[in-house]
Short mmCIF file of C-alpha atoms in Angstrom, two decimals:
data_model
loop_
_atom_site.label_atom_id
_atom_site.label_comp_id
_atom_site.label_asym_id
_atom_site.label_seq_id
_atom_site.Cartn_x
_atom_site.Cartn_y
_atom_site.Cartn_z
CA UNK A 503 0.00 0.00 0.00
CA UNK A 504 1.04 3.53 -0.75
CA UNK A 505 1.77 5.65 2.30
CA UNK A 506 -1.05 8.04 3.10
CA UNK A 507 -1.15 11.19 5.15
CA UNK A 508 -4.03 12.93 6.84
CA UNK A 509 -4.07 16.66 6.15
CA UNK A 510 -5.91 18.59 8.86
CA UNK A 511 -8.24 21.40 7.77
CA UNK A 512 -6.62 24.79 7.40
CA UNK A 513 -7.02 27.22 10.26
CA UNK A 514 -5.60 30.75 10.32
CA UNK A 515 -2.32 31.09 12.18
CA UNK A 516 -2.04 27.31 12.51
CA UNK A 517 1.68 27.59 11.88
CA UNK A 518 4.24 30.24 12.54
CA UNK A 519 3.81 33.11 14.96
CA UNK A 520 0.27 33.70 16.15
CA UNK A 521 -1.33 37.10 16.49
CA UNK A 522 -1.14 38.60 19.98
CA UNK A 523 -4.26 38.21 22.07
CA UNK A 524 -6.11 41.00 23.82
CA UNK A 525 -4.16 42.89 26.44
CA UNK A 526 -4.95 42.83 30.13
CA UNK A 527 -6.04 46.48 29.90
CA UNK A 528 -8.55 45.62 27.16
CA UNK A 529 -9.99 42.76 29.22
CA UNK A 530 -10.32 45.00 32.27
CA UNK A 531 -12.07 47.62 30.15
CA UNK A 532 -14.35 44.93 28.73
CA UNK A 533 -15.36 43.78 32.21
CA UNK A 534 -15.91 47.39 33.25
CA UNK A 535 -18.31 47.96 30.33
CA UNK A 536 -20.11 44.66 30.90
CA UNK A 537 -20.90 45.50 34.51
CA UNK A 538 -21.49 49.23 34.06
CA UNK A 539 -24.78 50.80 35.14
CA UNK A 540 -25.75 54.22 33.78
CA UNK A 541 -25.34 57.00 36.34
CA UNK A 542 -27.79 59.90 35.89
CA UNK A 543 -26.41 61.99 38.76
CA UNK A 544 -25.59 65.47 37.43
CA UNK A 545 -21.91 66.32 38.03
CA UNK A 546 -20.57 69.75 38.99
CA UNK A 547 -17.45 70.71 37.04
CA UNK A 548 -15.68 73.93 36.18
CA UNK A 549 -17.09 75.30 32.89
CA UNK A 550 -14.55 75.78 30.12
CA UNK A 551 -15.01 77.24 26.68
CA UNK A 552 -13.78 75.58 23.47
CA UNK A 553 -11.70 77.59 21.05
CA UNK A 554 -12.87 77.45 17.45
CA UNK A 555 -10.36 77.52 14.66
CA UNK A 556 -10.48 76.09 11.19
CA UNK A 557 -14.29 75.55 11.24
CA UNK A 558 -14.39 72.94 14.02
CA UNK A 559 -17.53 74.48 15.56
CA UNK A 560 -19.64 71.47 14.46
CA UNK A 561 -17.51 69.33 16.77
CA UNK A 562 -17.35 71.82 19.64
CA UNK A 563 -21.12 72.27 19.71
CA UNK A 564 -21.71 68.52 20.12
CA UNK A 565 -18.97 68.11 22.73
CA UNK A 566 -20.41 70.95 24.80
CA UNK A 567 -23.90 69.44 24.55
CA UNK A 568 -22.64 66.01 25.66
CA UNK A 569 -20.99 67.60 28.69
CA UNK A 570 -24.51 68.57 29.79
CA UNK A 571 -25.67 64.93 29.50
CA UNK A 572 -24.92 63.40 32.95
CA UNK A 573 -25.04 59.68 31.99
CA UNK A 574 -22.66 60.25 29.05
CA UNK A 575 -20.29 62.39 31.11
CA UNK A 576 -20.26 59.92 34.02
CA UNK A 577 -19.67 56.97 31.66
CA UNK A 578 -16.68 58.58 29.96
CA UNK A 579 -15.33 59.94 33.23
CA UNK A 580 -15.35 56.42 34.69
CA UNK A 581 -13.42 54.88 31.78
CA UNK A 582 -9.67 54.52 32.26
CA UNK A 583 -7.53 56.75 30.07
CA UNK A 584 -5.74 54.56 27.53
CA UNK A 585 -2.15 55.45 26.61
CA UNK A 586 -2.48 54.03 23.11
CA UNK A 587 -3.95 57.28 21.83
CA UNK A 588 -0.70 59.20 21.97
CA UNK A 589 1.31 56.38 20.41
CA UNK A 590 -1.21 55.95 17.57
CA UNK A 591 -1.70 52.24 18.36
CA UNK A 592 -5.07 52.42 20.08
CA UNK A 593 -7.87 50.07 19.07
CA UNK A 594 -10.41 52.50 20.54
CA UNK A 595 -9.39 55.91 19.14
CA UNK A 596 -12.79 57.61 19.52
CA UNK A 597 -13.27 56.42 23.10
CA UNK A 598 -9.74 57.54 23.96
CA UNK A 599 -10.15 61.01 22.47
CA UNK A 600 -13.51 61.62 24.19
CA UNK A 601 -12.15 60.33 27.53
CA UNK A 602 -9.21 62.72 27.22
CA UNK A 603 -11.61 65.58 26.52
CA UNK A 604 -13.84 64.71 29.49
CA UNK A 605 -10.80 64.50 31.76
CA UNK A 606 -10.01 68.12 30.93
CA UNK A 607 -12.97 69.05 33.14
CA UNK A 608 -12.21 69.43 36.84
CA UNK A 609 -14.73 69.25 39.69
CA UNK A 610 -16.29 72.55 40.73
CA UNK A 611 -15.18 73.52 44.20
CA UNK A 612 -17.96 74.22 46.67
CA UNK A 613 -18.02 77.68 48.23
CA UNK A 614 -17.10 78.01 51.86
CA UNK A 615 -19.09 80.03 54.37
CA UNK A 616 -16.94 83.17 53.95
CA UNK A 617 -17.49 83.15 50.18
CA UNK A 618 -21.24 82.80 50.63
CA UNK A 619 -21.31 85.77 53.06
CA UNK A 620 -19.26 87.97 50.74
CA UNK A 621 -21.57 90.91 49.95
CA UNK A 622 -19.42 92.05 47.03
CA UNK A 623 -19.99 88.75 45.27
CA UNK A 624 -22.79 88.75 42.71
CA UNK A 625 -25.16 85.82 42.53
CA UNK A 626 -24.66 85.50 38.80
CA UNK A 627 -20.88 85.22 39.13
CA UNK A 628 -19.74 81.78 37.99
CA UNK A 629 -16.12 80.66 38.05
CA UNK A 630 -14.82 79.48 34.70
CA UNK A 631 -11.67 77.76 33.56
CA UNK A 632 -9.36 78.55 30.66
CA UNK A 633 -10.59 77.79 27.17
CA UNK A 634 -9.22 74.65 25.54
CA UNK A 635 -9.00 73.07 22.12
CA UNK A 636 -9.97 69.36 21.88
CA UNK A 637 -7.35 68.72 19.22
CA UNK A 638 -7.24 64.98 20.05
CA UNK A 639 -10.85 64.66 18.86
CA UNK A 640 -9.98 66.59 15.70
CA UNK A 641 -7.04 64.31 14.94
CA UNK A 642 -9.21 61.21 15.39
CA UNK A 643 -11.72 62.57 12.87
CA UNK A 644 -9.03 63.51 10.35
CA UNK A 645 -7.70 59.93 10.46
CA UNK A 646 -11.06 58.36 9.60
CA UNK A 647 -10.88 56.22 6.47
CA UNK A 648 -14.64 55.77 6.08
CA UNK A 649 -16.34 57.64 3.26
CA UNK A 650 -19.59 57.81 5.25
CA UNK A 651 -18.32 60.80 7.22
CA UNK A 652 -15.23 62.24 5.57
CA UNK A 653 -13.63 65.12 7.47
CA UNK A 654 -11.28 67.59 5.82
CA UNK A 655 -9.64 70.24 7.99
CA UNK A 656 -11.06 73.68 7.29
CA UNK A 657 -14.29 72.38 5.76
CA UNK A 658 -17.52 72.85 7.69
CA UNK A 659 -19.48 69.66 8.39
CA UNK A 660 -22.92 68.84 9.78
CA UNK A 661 -23.09 68.62 13.59
CA UNK A 662 -25.83 65.96 13.58
CA UNK A 663 -23.81 63.77 11.21
CA UNK A 664 -20.79 64.11 13.50
CA UNK A 665 -22.90 63.12 16.53
CA UNK A 666 -24.16 60.01 14.70
CA UNK A 667 -20.64 59.13 13.57
CA UNK A 668 -19.19 59.55 17.05
CA UNK A 669 -21.89 57.54 18.84
CA UNK A 670 -21.61 54.75 16.27
CA UNK A 671 -17.82 54.65 16.60
CA UNK A 672 -17.92 54.61 20.40
CA UNK A 673 -20.58 51.89 20.37
CA UNK A 674 -18.63 49.78 17.83
CA UNK A 675 -15.43 50.11 19.86
CA UNK A 676 -17.30 49.11 23.02
CA UNK A 677 -18.88 46.20 21.15
CA UNK A 678 -15.44 44.90 20.16
CA UNK A 679 -14.27 45.16 23.76
CA UNK A 680 -17.35 43.38 25.12
CA UNK A 681 -16.74 40.48 22.74
CA UNK A 682 -13.41 39.84 24.48
CA UNK A 683 -15.21 38.59 27.59
CA UNK A 684 -18.31 37.19 25.90
CA UNK A 685 -19.12 33.68 27.05
CA UNK A 686 -18.86 31.25 24.14
CA UNK A 687 -21.63 28.65 23.62
CA UNK A 688 -20.85 25.04 24.44
CA UNK A 689 -20.68 24.00 20.80
CA UNK A 690 -18.33 26.85 19.87
CA UNK A 691 -15.38 24.44 19.64
CA UNK A 692 -16.95 22.50 16.79
CA UNK A 693 -15.41 23.55 13.50
CA UNK A 694 -16.59 23.36 9.94
CA UNK A 695 -14.27 20.74 8.43
CA UNK A 696 -16.26 19.96 5.30
CA UNK A 697 -14.55 22.65 3.29
CA UNK A 698 -17.88 24.29 2.47
CA UNK A 699 -18.58 27.82 3.68
CA UNK A 700 -21.35 28.10 6.18
CA UNK A 701 -24.48 29.89 5.04
CA UNK A 702 -24.99 33.37 6.49
CA UNK A 703 -27.30 33.61 9.43
CA UNK A 704 -30.90 34.43 8.60
CA UNK A 705 -32.13 37.89 9.57
CA UNK A 706 -33.94 38.19 12.87
CA UNK A 707 -37.59 37.68 11.95
CA UNK A 708 -40.74 36.66 13.80
CA UNK A 709 -44.53 36.75 13.63
CA UNK A 710 -46.47 39.31 15.62
CA UNK A 711 -50.15 38.91 16.34
CA UNK A 712 -51.93 42.25 16.44
CA UNK A 713 -55.50 43.40 16.81
CA UNK A 714 -58.24 40.98 15.73
CA UNK A 715 -55.72 38.14 15.54
CA UNK A 716 -53.97 39.49 12.41
CA UNK A 717 -50.37 38.36 12.03
CA UNK A 718 -47.50 40.55 10.91
CA UNK A 719 -44.00 39.53 9.78
CA UNK A 720 -41.52 41.64 11.75
CA UNK A 721 -37.83 42.03 10.99
CA UNK A 722 -35.18 43.67 13.12
CA UNK A 723 -32.16 45.35 11.54
CA UNK A 724 -29.30 44.50 13.89
CA UNK A 725 -26.10 42.47 13.99
CA UNK A 726 -25.57 41.86 17.70
CA UNK A 727 -28.94 41.57 19.42
CA UNK A 728 -27.37 39.76 22.39
CA UNK A 729 -24.79 42.49 23.17
CA UNK A 730 -25.85 45.96 24.31
CA UNK A 731 -23.23 48.64 24.94
CA UNK A 732 -23.64 51.39 27.55
CA UNK A 733 -23.93 53.96 24.75
CA UNK A 734 -26.78 51.97 23.23
CA UNK A 735 -28.52 51.84 26.61
CA UNK A 736 -28.20 55.61 26.77
CA UNK A 737 -28.97 56.85 23.26
CA UNK A 738 -30.20 54.06 20.96
CA UNK A 739 -33.81 54.29 19.83
CA UNK A 740 -35.93 51.91 17.78
CA UNK A 741 -38.26 52.88 14.92
CA UNK A 742 -41.05 50.57 13.77
CA UNK A 743 -42.08 50.97 10.14
CA UNK A 744 -45.17 49.03 9.06
CA UNK A 745 -46.10 48.27 5.45
CA UNK A 746 -49.65 47.23 4.57
CA UNK A 747 -50.78 46.23 1.10
CA UNK A 748 -54.23 46.23 -0.49
CA UNK A 749 -54.53 42.44 -0.07
CA UNK A 750 -53.97 42.77 3.71
CA UNK A 751 -50.35 41.59 3.59
CA UNK A 752 -48.57 43.30 6.50
CA UNK A 753 -44.90 43.48 7.45
CA UNK A 754 -42.92 45.61 9.85
CA UNK A 755 -39.28 46.59 10.27
CA UNK A 756 -37.58 47.60 13.52
CA UNK A 757 -34.68 49.93 12.76
CA UNK A 758 -32.32 51.20 15.48
CA UNK A 759 -31.11 54.80 15.43
CA UNK A 760 -28.94 57.16 17.47
CA UNK A 761 -30.30 60.36 15.93
CA UNK A 762 -33.67 60.89 14.28
CA UNK A 763 -33.69 63.29 11.34
CA UNK A 764 -36.90 65.33 11.21
CA UNK A 765 -38.13 67.52 8.37
CA UNK A 766 -38.92 71.01 9.67
CA UNK A 767 -39.38 72.74 6.31
CA UNK A 768 -43.06 71.88 5.91
CA UNK A 769 -45.56 74.65 6.67
CA UNK A 770 -47.47 72.20 8.85
CA UNK A 771 -44.50 71.81 11.20
CA UNK A 772 -44.34 74.40 13.98
CA UNK A 773 -43.03 72.23 16.84
CA UNK A 774 -41.08 69.06 17.55
CA UNK A 775 -44.36 67.21 18.09
CA UNK A 776 -45.53 68.27 14.62
CA UNK A 777 -42.24 67.11 13.10
CA UNK A 778 -42.56 63.70 14.76
CA UNK A 779 -46.15 63.29 13.55
CA UNK A 780 -45.11 64.31 10.04
CA UNK A 781 -42.19 61.87 10.05
CA UNK A 782 -44.37 58.89 10.97
CA UNK A 783 -47.45 59.82 8.95
CA UNK A 784 -48.81 57.32 6.44
CA UNK A 785 -47.46 57.46 2.88
CA UNK A 786 -48.24 55.60 -0.34
CA UNK A 787 -45.59 53.26 -1.77
CA UNK A 788 -45.02 52.95 -5.50
CA UNK A 789 -44.04 49.66 -7.13
CA UNK A 790 -44.82 47.41 -4.17
CA UNK A 791 -44.79 43.72 -5.21
CA UNK A 792 -46.94 41.26 -3.27
CA UNK A 793 -44.86 38.30 -2.07
CA UNK A 794 -47.77 35.89 -2.64
CA UNK A 795 -48.91 36.90 -6.15
CA UNK A 796 -45.73 38.62 -7.46
CA UNK A 797 -48.06 41.34 -8.72
CA UNK A 798 -47.81 45.07 -8.09
CA UNK A 799 -50.42 46.20 -5.58
CA UNK A 800 -51.22 49.37 -3.69
CA UNK A 801 -49.45 49.67 -0.35
CA UNK A 802 -48.82 52.24 2.36
CA UNK A 803 -46.20 52.70 5.06
CA UNK A 804 -46.53 54.26 8.46
#
């Protein structure tokens, strides 16, 4: 008989030097995020202005607004400052830059009895610190490679788009950290040795039973339904869009969002409530194809 050899299935890094695993600092940060509870206690810190040069006001406006959001401030204040930011080797550049910005704020000292009795002191007097420039946040934005939100120094950008970009980046970086300490299922050690790629997981879909016993196919647009980051707990919303056709076929989509864009140009919109009602008002859909008959039918979405 001819000699035979058993060739094991290929696995990445099966030979040679393996990639370094997560650092101890990353694991500690992962455990911190996994056990973190949002703190809504309003902090007292020394107000500081942000200098505006080269059209960075769209960033400064959002950073100042987030300082006034206690759960966001307390979350970032509690995170350890990572040294990888200065060396350019950080795996969490947005978290690092925001943490460094938050750490620029110092607690506001309480007035002693003599200060309170000072008649020359005006009630409206408020101590302020020196203005600062959050250049570390600027540098992080300038290094973004994504075309979704491309930042060029000196060019004005949209503040709402920056807020969405920043919250998504922070949440994604937290998601990657949380995966480091995620408990693997019991069958996680089983490997696909057949040489055939596994089929992609089906989208999250279920049947909802509404009024009068009518069913509705509902889909949720998400990748990691089992992992929720602290930023998602704080700022992530969920929109439900329902589509109903003339033959009573109904489906719904749950779409997460960090910021909700509202149209305020309509003459019917005079308040935020009006804008919300206008955004979720019913509208006719053109070219809707029924999944049962493959024919175009009338449909509406609300």
